[in-house]
Coordinates of C-alpha atoms in Angstrom, one line a residue:
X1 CA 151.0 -67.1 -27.0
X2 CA 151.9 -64.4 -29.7
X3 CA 149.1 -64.2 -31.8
X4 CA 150.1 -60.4 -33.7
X5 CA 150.6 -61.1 -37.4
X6 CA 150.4 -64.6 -37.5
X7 CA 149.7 -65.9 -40.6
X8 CA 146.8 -68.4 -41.6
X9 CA 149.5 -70.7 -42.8
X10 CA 151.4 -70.8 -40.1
X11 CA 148.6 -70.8 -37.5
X12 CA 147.5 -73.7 -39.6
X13 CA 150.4 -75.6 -39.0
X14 CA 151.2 -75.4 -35.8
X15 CA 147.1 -75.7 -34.8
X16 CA 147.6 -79.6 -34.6
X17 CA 150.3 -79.5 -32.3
X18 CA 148.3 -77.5 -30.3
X19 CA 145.3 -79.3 -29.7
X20 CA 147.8 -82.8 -29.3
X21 CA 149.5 -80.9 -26.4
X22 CA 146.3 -80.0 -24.9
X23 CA 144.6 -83.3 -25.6
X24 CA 146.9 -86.2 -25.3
X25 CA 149.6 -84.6 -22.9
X26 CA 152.5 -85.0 -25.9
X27 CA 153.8 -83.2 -28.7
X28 CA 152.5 -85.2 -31.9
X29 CA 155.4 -88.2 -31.3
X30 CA 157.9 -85.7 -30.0
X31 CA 160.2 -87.4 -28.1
X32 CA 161.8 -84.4 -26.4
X33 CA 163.7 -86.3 -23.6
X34 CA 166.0 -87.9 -26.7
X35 CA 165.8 -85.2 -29.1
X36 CA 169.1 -83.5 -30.6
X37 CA 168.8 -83.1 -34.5
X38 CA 168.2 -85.0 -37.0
X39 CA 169.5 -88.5 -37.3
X40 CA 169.9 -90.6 -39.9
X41 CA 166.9 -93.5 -40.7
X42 CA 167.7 -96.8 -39.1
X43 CA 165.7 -99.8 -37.9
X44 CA 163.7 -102.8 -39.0
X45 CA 162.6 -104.2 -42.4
X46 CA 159.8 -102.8 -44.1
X47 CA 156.4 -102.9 -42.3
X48 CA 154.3 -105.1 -44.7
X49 CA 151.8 -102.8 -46.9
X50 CA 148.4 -102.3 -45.9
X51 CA 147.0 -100.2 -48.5
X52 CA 147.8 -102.5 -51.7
X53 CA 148.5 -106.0 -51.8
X54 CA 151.6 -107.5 -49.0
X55 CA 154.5 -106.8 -50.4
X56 CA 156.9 -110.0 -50.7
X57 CA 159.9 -110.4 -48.2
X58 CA 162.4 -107.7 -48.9
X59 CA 160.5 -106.2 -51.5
X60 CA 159.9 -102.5 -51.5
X61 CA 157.2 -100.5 -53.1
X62 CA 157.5 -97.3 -51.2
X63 CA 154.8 -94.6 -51.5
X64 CA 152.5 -94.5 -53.8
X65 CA 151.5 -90.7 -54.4
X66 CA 153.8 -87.8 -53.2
X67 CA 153.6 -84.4 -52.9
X68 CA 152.9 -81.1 -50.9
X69 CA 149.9 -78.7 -50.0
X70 CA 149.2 -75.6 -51.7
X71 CA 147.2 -73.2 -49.9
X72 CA 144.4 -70.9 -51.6
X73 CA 143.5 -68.5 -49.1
X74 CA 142.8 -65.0 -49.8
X75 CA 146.1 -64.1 -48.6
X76 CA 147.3 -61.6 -45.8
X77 CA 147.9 -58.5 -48.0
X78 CA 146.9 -57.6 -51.7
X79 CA 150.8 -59.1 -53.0
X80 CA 150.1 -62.0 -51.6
X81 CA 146.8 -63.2 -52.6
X82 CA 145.8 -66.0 -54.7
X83 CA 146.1 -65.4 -58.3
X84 CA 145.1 -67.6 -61.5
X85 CA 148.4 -67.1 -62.8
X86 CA 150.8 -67.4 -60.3
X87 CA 148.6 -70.6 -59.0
X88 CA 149.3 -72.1 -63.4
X89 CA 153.3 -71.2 -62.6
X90 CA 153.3 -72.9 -58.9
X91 CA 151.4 -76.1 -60.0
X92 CA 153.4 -76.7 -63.5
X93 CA 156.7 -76.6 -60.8
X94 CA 155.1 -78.8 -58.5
X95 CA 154.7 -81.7 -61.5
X96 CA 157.7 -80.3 -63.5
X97 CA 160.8 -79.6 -60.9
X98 CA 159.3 -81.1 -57.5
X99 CA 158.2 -84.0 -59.4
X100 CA 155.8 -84.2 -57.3
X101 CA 152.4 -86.7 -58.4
X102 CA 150.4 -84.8 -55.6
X103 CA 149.3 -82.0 -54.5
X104 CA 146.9 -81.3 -51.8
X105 CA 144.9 -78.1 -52.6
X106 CA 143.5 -76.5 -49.2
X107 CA 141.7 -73.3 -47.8
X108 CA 138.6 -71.9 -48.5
X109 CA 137.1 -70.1 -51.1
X110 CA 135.1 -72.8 -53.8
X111 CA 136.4 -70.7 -56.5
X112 CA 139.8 -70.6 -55.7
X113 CA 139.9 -74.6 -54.7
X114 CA 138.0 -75.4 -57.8
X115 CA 140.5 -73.5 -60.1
X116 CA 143.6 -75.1 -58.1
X117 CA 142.2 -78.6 -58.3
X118 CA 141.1 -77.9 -62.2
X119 CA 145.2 -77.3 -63.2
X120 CA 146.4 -80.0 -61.1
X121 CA 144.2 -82.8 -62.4
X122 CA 145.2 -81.1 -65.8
X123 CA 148.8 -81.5 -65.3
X124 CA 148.2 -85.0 -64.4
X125 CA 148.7 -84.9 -60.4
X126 CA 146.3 -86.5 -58.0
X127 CA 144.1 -84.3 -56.3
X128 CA 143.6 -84.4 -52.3
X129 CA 140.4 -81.1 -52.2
X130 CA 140.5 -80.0 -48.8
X131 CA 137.8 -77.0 -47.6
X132 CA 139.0 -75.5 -44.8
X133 CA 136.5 -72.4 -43.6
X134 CA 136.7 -71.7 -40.0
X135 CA 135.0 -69.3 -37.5
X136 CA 131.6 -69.5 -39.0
X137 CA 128.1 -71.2 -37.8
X138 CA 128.3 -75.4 -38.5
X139 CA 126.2 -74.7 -41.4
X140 CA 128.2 -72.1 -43.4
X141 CA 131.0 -74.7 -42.8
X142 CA 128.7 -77.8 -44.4
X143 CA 127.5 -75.7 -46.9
X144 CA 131.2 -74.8 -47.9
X145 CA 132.3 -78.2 -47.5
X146 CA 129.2 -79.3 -49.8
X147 CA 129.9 -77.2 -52.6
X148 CA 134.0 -78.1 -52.6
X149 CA 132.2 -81.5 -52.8
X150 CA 130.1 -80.9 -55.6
X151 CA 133.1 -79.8 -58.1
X152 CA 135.3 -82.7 -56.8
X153 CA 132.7 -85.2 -57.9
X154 CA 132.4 -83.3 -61.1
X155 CA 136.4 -83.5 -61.9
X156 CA 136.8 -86.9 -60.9
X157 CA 133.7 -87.9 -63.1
X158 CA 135.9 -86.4 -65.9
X159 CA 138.6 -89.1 -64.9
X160 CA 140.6 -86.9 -62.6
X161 CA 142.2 -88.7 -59.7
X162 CA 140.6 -86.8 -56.8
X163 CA 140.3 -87.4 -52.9
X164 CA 137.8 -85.4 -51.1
X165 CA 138.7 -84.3 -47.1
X166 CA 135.9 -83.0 -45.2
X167 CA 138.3 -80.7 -43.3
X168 CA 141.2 -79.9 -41.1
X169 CA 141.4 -80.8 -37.2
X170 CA 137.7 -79.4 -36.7
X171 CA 138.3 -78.9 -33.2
X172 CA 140.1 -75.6 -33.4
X173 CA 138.3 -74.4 -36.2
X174 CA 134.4 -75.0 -35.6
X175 CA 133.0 -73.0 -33.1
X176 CA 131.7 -74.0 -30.2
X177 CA 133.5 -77.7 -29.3
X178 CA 136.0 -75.5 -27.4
X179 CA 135.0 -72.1 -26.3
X180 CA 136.3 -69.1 -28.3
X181 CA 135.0 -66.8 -30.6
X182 CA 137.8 -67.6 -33.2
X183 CA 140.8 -70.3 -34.0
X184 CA 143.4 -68.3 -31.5
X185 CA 140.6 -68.2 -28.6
X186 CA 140.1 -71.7 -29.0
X187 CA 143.8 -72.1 -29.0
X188 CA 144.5 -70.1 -25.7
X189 CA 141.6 -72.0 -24.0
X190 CA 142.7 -75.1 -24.8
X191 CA 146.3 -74.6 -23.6
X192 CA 145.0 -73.0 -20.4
X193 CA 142.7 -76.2 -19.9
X194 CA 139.5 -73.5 -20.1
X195 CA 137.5 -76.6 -21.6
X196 CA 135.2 -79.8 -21.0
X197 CA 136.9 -82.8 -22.5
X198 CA 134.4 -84.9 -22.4
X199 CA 132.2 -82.4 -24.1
X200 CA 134.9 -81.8 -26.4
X201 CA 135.4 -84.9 -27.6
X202 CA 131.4 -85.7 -27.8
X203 CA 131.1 -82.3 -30.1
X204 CA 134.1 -83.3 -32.0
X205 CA 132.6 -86.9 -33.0
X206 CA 129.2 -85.4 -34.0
X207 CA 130.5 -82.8 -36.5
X208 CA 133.1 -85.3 -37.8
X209 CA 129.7 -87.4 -38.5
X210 CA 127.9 -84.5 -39.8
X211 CA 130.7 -83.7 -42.2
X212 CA 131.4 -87.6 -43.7
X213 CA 127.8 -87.6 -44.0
X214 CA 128.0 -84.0 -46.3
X215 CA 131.2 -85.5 -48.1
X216 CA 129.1 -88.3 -48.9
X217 CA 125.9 -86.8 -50.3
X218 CA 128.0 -85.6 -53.4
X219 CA 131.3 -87.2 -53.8
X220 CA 131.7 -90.7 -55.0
X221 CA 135.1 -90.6 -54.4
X222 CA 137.7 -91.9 -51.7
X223 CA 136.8 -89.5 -48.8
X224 CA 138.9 -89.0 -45.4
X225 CA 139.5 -86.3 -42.9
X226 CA 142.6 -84.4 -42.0
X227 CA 143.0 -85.4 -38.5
X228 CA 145.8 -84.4 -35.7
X229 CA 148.2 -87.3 -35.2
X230 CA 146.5 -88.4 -31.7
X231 CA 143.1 -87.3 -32.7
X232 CA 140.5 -90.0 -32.0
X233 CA 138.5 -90.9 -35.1
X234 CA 135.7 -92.9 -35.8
X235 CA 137.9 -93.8 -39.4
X236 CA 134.7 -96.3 -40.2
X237 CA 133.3 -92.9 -41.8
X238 CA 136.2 -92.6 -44.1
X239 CA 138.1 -94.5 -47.1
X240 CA 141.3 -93.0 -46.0
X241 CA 143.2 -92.9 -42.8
X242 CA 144.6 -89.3 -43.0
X243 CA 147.1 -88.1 -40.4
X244 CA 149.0 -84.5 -40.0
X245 CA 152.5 -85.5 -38.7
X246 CA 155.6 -83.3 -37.3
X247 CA 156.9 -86.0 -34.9
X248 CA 160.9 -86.4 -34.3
X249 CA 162.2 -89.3 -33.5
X250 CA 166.0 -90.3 -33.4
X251 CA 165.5 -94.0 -35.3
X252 CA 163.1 -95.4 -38.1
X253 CA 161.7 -97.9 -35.6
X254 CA 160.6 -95.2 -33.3
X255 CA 158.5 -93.4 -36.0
X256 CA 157.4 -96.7 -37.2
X257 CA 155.9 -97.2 -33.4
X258 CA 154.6 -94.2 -33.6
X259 CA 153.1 -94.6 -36.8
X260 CA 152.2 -97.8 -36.7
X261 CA 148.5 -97.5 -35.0
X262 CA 147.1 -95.6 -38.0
X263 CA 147.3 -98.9 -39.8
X264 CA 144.8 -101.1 -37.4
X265 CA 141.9 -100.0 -39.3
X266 CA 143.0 -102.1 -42.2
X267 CA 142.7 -98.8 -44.7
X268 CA 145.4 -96.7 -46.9
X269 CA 147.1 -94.5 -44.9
X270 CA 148.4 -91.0 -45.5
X271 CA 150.2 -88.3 -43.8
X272 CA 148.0 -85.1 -45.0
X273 CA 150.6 -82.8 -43.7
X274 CA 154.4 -83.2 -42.5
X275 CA 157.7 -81.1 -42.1
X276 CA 159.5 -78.7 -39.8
X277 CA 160.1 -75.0 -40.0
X278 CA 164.0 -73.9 -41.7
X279 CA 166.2 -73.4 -38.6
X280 CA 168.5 -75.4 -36.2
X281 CA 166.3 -77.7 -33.7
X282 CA 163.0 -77.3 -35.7
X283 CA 162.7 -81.1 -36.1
X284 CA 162.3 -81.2 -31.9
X285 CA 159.8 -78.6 -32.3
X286 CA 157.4 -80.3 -34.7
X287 CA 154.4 -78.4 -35.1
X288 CA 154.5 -75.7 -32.7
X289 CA 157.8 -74.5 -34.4
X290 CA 156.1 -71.6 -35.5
X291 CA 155.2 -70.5 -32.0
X292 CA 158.1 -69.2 -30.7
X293 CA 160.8 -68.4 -33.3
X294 CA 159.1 -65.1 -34.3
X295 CA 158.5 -62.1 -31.7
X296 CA 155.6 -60.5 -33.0
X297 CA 155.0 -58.0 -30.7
X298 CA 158.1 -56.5 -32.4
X299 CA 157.5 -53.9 -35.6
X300 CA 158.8 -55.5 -37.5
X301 CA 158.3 -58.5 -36.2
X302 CA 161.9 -60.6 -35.6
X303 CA 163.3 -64.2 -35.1
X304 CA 163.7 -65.0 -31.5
X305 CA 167.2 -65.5 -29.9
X306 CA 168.6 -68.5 -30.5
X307 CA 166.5 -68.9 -33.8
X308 CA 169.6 -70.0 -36.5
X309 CA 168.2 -70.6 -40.0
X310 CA 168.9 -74.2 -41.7
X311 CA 167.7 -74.8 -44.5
X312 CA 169.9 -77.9 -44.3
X313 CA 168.3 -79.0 -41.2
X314 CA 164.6 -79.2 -42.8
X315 CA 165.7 -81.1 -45.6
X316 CA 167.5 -83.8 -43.8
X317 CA 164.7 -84.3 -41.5
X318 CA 162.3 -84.5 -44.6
X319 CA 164.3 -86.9 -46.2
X320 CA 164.1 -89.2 -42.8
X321 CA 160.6 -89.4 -42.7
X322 CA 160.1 -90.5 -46.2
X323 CA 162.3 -92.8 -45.8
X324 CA 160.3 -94.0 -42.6
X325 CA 156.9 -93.3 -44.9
X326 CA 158.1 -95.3 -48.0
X327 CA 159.6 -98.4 -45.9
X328 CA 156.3 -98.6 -44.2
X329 CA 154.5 -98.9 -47.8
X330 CA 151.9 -95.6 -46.5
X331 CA 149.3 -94.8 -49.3
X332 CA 150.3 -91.3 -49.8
X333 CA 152.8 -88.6 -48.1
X334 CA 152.0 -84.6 -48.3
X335 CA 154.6 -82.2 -47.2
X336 CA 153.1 -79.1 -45.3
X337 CA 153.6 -76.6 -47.5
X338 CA 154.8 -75.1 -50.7
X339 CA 155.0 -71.8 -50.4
X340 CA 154.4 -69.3 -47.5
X341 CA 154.4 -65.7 -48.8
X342 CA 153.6 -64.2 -45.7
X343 CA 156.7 -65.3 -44.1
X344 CA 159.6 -63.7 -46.2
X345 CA 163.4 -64.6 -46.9
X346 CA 166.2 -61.9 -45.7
X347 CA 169.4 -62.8 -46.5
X348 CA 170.9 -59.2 -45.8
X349 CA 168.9 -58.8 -42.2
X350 CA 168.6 -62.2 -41.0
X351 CA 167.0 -61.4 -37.8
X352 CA 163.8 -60.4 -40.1
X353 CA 164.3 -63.6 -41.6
X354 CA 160.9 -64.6 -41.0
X355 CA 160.8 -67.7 -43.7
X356 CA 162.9 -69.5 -40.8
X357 CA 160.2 -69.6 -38.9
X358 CA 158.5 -71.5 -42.0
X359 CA 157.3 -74.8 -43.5
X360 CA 157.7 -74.2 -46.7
X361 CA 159.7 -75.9 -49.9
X362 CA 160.6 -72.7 -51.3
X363 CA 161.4 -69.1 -49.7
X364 CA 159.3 -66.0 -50.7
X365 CA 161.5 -63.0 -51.6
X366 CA 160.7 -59.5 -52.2
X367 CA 161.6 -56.9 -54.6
X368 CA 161.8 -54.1 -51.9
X369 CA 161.8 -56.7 -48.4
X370 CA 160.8 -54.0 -45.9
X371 CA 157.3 -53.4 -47.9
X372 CA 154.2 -56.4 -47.5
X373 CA 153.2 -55.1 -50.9
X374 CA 155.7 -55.4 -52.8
X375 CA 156.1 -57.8 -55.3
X376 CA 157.4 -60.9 -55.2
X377 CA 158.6 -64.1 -56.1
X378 CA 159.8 -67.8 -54.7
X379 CA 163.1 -69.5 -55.2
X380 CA 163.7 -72.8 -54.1
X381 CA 165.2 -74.0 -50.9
X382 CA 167.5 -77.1 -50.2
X383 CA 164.1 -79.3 -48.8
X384 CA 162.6 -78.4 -52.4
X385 CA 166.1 -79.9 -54.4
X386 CA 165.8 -82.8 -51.8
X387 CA 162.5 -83.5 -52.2
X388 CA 162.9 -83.4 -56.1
X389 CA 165.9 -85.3 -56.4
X390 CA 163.9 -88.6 -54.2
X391 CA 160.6 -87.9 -56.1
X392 CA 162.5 -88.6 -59.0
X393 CA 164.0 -91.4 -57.9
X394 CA 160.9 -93.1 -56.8
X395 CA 159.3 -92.6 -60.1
X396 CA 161.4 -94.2 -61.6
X397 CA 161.6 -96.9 -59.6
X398 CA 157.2 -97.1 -60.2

């Protein structure tokens, strides 16, 4: 596993896949046997709603909050950190030309989540507050979680609509269910089967109970968890069934079997996290697409051979699983992520092309692309015009 360089973001999305691989012997749904691009969405009716009242036969009410995550970290070089301003700019997009009426705010840092979540729920988008600080003692981590919880409880007194998650796939990221002193170590042991599962998964239950229990002491509001798609959880704890998902399938009715277990608990469900990195065959991939399209041991680091952008490619693929998401009447649908700024666009050396390797809606391009310092700013891709364009429509359509 390359581990040089990689970004938080794109550790945090391929984390998921990880632990599913290790875990459940699959690749969150993949079907890799059948895989060979994106295909266009077929199959059966609409699944009947389980979040809102049944829908009537052949009527269609689709999602009912969209959007993306928008990450707050501190950032992987002084360019790239968090800033107030750029944060006002990113979430006035998001409501103005995504048309997005979501946004999931993530990372760590209360400040940083309590500012994001302030000018959302200003601009009128629902608010899914998500604290995710790893690689610290259990308590740091509840204490972190406790004060996210604290300003979430004091926005949605104030009549913002706000969802609190306790966290992010805790078993990479609190120490000690899986050995390793940090994420990556967990992530190596894992994959090289250097763990107890039973253990695992008896650790794993414990701090998911610890943390509901936190989430509970000071938010009122709906609270859930953001769980890896064959993660076993004890969803009794939560309001929300809340799933990360970068599955392929070639048909609707495949993705609605694979979907389809998430709604025995009889609660909303949403998909916290979804997508596929911006080249040819990342849909196959899923979440581990970030693994092995960049060589990192390179300076500076370069696409993999083979590696062909698409931006084309991710937007198709996004499209389908709405398409899947809205016919199954989810609760809410959250597209891993907006922006990744330490994964810049080159158009005029596409081997350091680095944002194919990338979730995000938009690409990050520099003023001077050999230099991590230099400034810096986003344009949209053809996943972010998609996106927009079926946003739109389903607004309309209420």
């Amino acid at each position: 596993m390359r581990t040089e360089g990689i970004s938080r973001g794109r550790f945090l999305a391929g984390a998921g896949a990880v632990g599913a691989v290790a875990v459940t012997g699959g690749l969150l749904g993949t079907d890799r046997a059948a895989a060979t691009g994106p295909a266009p969405a077929t199959g059966p009716a609409p699944v009947a709603a389980r979040t809102r009242a049944p829908a009537a036969p052949g009527e269609r009410r689709g999602l009912a909050q969209r959007g993306v995550c928008y990450e707050v970290g501190d950032g992987e070089s002084h360019a790239t950190r968090w800033t107030a301003a750029r944060m006002r700019r990113d979430m006035r997009a998001l409501r103005d030309d995504l048309h997005a009426n979501a946004v999931s705010v993530f990372g760590d840092g209360v400040e940083r989540l309590a500012a994001t979540a302030d000018e959302a729920a200003e601009r009128g988008l629902r608010v899914w507050l998500q604290p995710r600080l790893g690689d610290v003692p259990e308590r740091d981590i509840l204490d972190h979680l406790a004060e996210t919880g604290r300003h979430a409880e004091r926005l949605r007194a104030h009549g913002a609509d706000v969802h609190l998650s306790v966290g992010c796939e805790f078993v990479l990221f609190v120490p000690g269910i899986v050995p390793g002193a940090n994420a990556v170590e967990r992530v190596e042991n894992i994959l090289k089967g250097n763990f107890d599962p039973e253990k695992m998964a008896r650790k794993l239950r414990a701090f998911i109970g610890k943390a509901a229990k936190t989430g509970r002491s000071v938010f009122h509001g709906p609270l859930t968890y953001g769980a890896a798609h064959d993660e076993d959880v004890d969803w009794s704890l939560f309001d929300i069934v809340s799933v990360n998902y970068y599955g392929y399938h070639r048909t609707k009715a495949a993705y609605v079997k694979d979907l389809s277990p998430h709604l025995r608990w009889g609660k909303p469900v949403a998909i916290t996290e979804c997508g596929c990195c911006t080249y040819e065959g990342a849909p196959q991939d899923g979440g581990m697409g970030w693994h092995d399209s960049v060589d990192y041991t390179k300076d500076p680091p370069e696409l993999a051979p083979g590696i062909k952008r698409s931006e084309r490619t991710q937007a198709a693929y996004l499209l389908d699983v709405f398409d899947v998401f809205e016919s199954m009447n989810l609760y809410a649908a959250l597209v891993y992520n907006f922006v990744d700024p330490a994964s810049p666009h080159r158009s005029d050396e596409p081997r350091y092309d680095i944002d194919a390797s990338s979730y995000s809606l938009v690409k990050t391009v520099r003023e001077r692309p050999e230099d991590p310092e230099s400034p810096w700013h986003w344009e949209p891709k053809e996943s972010f015009e998609a996106l927009s364009r079926h946003f739109e429509r389903a607004a309309r359509r209420g």
